Amino acid sequence: DLFVLKKATALQFQKASPTYKKDLLEAINDLKMLTDHVVVNDGLIRSIDLSITLKLDKAYREVGEQVKLNVGSIITSFFEVGESEFGKDFFKVELERAIFNQPQIRFATIDNIPDILSLDPNELLQLNNFDLQLVFI
């Protein structure tokens, strides 16, 4: 079984067209072993929304909006289509670490999802939306 999805944008997937799947199957059939039976299936897209709390020192209050922009860039690059892999579990600590590398951020937490999102072998994770909340301590 092959699972396929089409890249719609840098952050979005969509189902592959029937023509693409047919052409792919024909190309594979020419190369496969005689005893193999290949099936091309649509992959499943699991969309997530993230609610993230960023804790910064009060001294960074004036640059808070710039920090939000920087973190937004980190999040979108983390979920770019080229970085995805079918069936790859999502560990929220990996994204939290990437965000935490910003020097102004004392602590970052993803508040609305479990520590690990387990994906089936035919699923890809896609970012739908994110919300950043700044807390000054």
Coordinates of C-alpha atoms in Angstrom, one line a residue:
D1 CA 0.0 0.0 0.0
L2 CA 1.2 3.5 -0.9
F3 CA -0.2 6.6 0.7
V4 CA 0.0 9.8 -1.2
L5 CA -1.0 13.4 -0.6
K6 CA -0.5 16.5 -2.7
K7 CA 1.4 19.6 -1.5
A8 CA -1.2 22.4 -1.7
T9 CA 0.9 25.2 -0.1
A10 CA 4.1 25.3 2.0
L11 CA 1.9 24.4 5.1
Q12 CA -1.0 22.5 3.6
F13 CA -1.7 19.1 2.1
Q14 CA -4.6 18.0 0.0
K15 CA -5.7 14.7 -1.6
A16 CA -3.9 13.8 -4.8
S17 CA -5.9 13.8 -8.0
P18 CA -7.2 10.5 -9.5
T19 CA -5.1 11.2 -12.6
Y20 CA -1.9 11.4 -10.5
K21 CA -2.7 8.3 -8.6
K22 CA -3.5 6.4 -11.8
D23 CA -0.2 7.6 -13.4
L24 CA 1.8 6.7 -10.3
L25 CA 0.2 3.2 -10.2
E26 CA 1.0 2.6 -13.9
A27 CA 4.6 3.7 -13.4
I28 CA 5.1 1.5 -10.4
N29 CA 3.5 -1.5 -12.1
D30 CA 6.2 -1.4 -14.7
L31 CA 8.9 -1.7 -12.0
K32 CA 7.3 -3.9 -9.4
M33 CA 8.0 -7.6 -8.7
L34 CA 5.6 -10.0 -10.4
T35 CA 4.2 -11.1 -7.1
D36 CA 3.6 -7.6 -5.7
H37 CA 0.2 -6.0 -5.8
V38 CA 0.4 -2.2 -5.4
V39 CA -2.5 -0.1 -4.2
V40 CA -2.3 3.7 -4.1
N41 CA -4.4 5.2 -1.3
D42 CA -5.1 8.7 -0.1
G43 CA -3.2 9.6 3.0
L44 CA -5.1 11.1 6.0
I45 CA -4.4 14.6 7.1
R46 CA -4.7 15.3 10.8
S47 CA -5.0 19.0 11.4
I48 CA -4.1 20.6 14.7
D49 CA -4.6 23.9 16.4
L50 CA -2.0 25.0 18.9
S51 CA -2.4 27.2 22.0
I52 CA 1.0 28.3 23.2
T53 CA 2.0 30.3 26.2
L54 CA 5.3 32.2 26.1
K55 CA 6.8 33.4 29.4
L56 CA 9.1 36.4 29.2
D57 CA 10.8 38.6 31.7
K58 CA 9.0 42.0 32.2
A59 CA 12.1 43.7 30.7
Y60 CA 11.0 42.3 27.3
R61 CA 7.5 43.8 27.3
E62 CA 8.4 46.3 24.6
V63 CA 9.6 43.7 22.2
G64 CA 6.8 41.2 22.9
E65 CA 5.2 41.6 19.5
Q66 CA 8.5 41.0 17.7
V67 CA 9.0 37.9 19.9
K68 CA 5.6 36.6 18.8
L69 CA 6.5 37.2 15.1
N70 CA 9.8 35.3 15.6
V71 CA 8.0 32.4 17.3
G72 CA 5.3 32.3 14.6
S73 CA 8.1 31.9 12.0
I74 CA 9.6 29.0 14.1
I75 CA 6.2 27.3 14.3
T76 CA 5.4 27.6 10.6
S77 CA 8.8 26.3 9.6
F78 CA 8.4 23.4 12.0
F79 CA 5.2 22.4 10.2
E80 CA 6.4 23.0 6.6
V81 CA 5.2 20.3 4.1
G82 CA 8.7 19.1 3.4
E83 CA 9.3 18.4 7.0
S84 CA 6.4 16.0 7.4
E85 CA 6.5 12.2 7.3
F86 CA 3.7 9.7 7.2
G87 CA 3.1 8.0 10.6
K88 CA 5.7 10.2 12.4
D89 CA 4.5 10.9 15.9
F90 CA 4.5 14.5 17.1
F91 CA 6.3 15.1 20.4
K92 CA 5.4 18.6 21.6
V93 CA 8.6 19.0 23.5
E94 CA 10.5 19.2 20.2
L95 CA 8.5 22.3 19.2
E96 CA 8.8 23.7 22.7
R97 CA 12.6 23.3 22.5
A98 CA 12.7 25.1 19.1
I99 CA 10.7 28.0 20.5
F100 CA 12.7 28.1 23.8
N101 CA 15.9 28.8 21.8
Q102 CA 14.7 32.4 21.4
P103 CA 16.8 34.3 23.9
Q104 CA 14.0 36.4 25.3
I105 CA 11.8 33.4 26.2
R106 CA 12.2 32.0 29.6
F107 CA 9.6 29.2 29.1
A108 CA 7.3 28.0 26.4
T109 CA 4.4 25.5 26.7
I110 CA 1.9 24.1 24.3
D111 CA -1.2 24.0 26.4
N112 CA -3.9 22.2 24.4
I113 CA -2.4 18.9 23.2
P114 CA -1.0 15.8 24.9
D115 CA 2.8 15.3 25.2
I116 CA 2.7 12.8 22.2
L117 CA 0.3 12.8 19.3
S118 CA 0.5 9.3 17.9
L119 CA -0.2 9.0 14.1
D120 CA -1.3 6.0 12.1
P121 CA 1.0 4.9 9.3
N122 CA -1.2 6.6 6.7
E123 CA -1.5 10.0 8.6
L124 CA 0.4 13.3 8.3
L125 CA 0.2 16.1 10.8
Q126 CA -0.7 19.5 9.5
L127 CA -0.9 22.8 11.3
N128 CA -4.2 24.5 11.1
N129 CA -3.9 27.5 13.3
F130 CA -1.9 28.7 16.4
D131 CA -2.5 31.2 19.1
L132 CA 0.4 32.7 21.1
Q133 CA -0.1 34.2 24.5
L134 CA 2.6 36.3 26.2
V135 CA 3.0 36.2 30.0
F136 CA 5.4 38.6 31.5
I137 CA 7.0 37.5 34.8

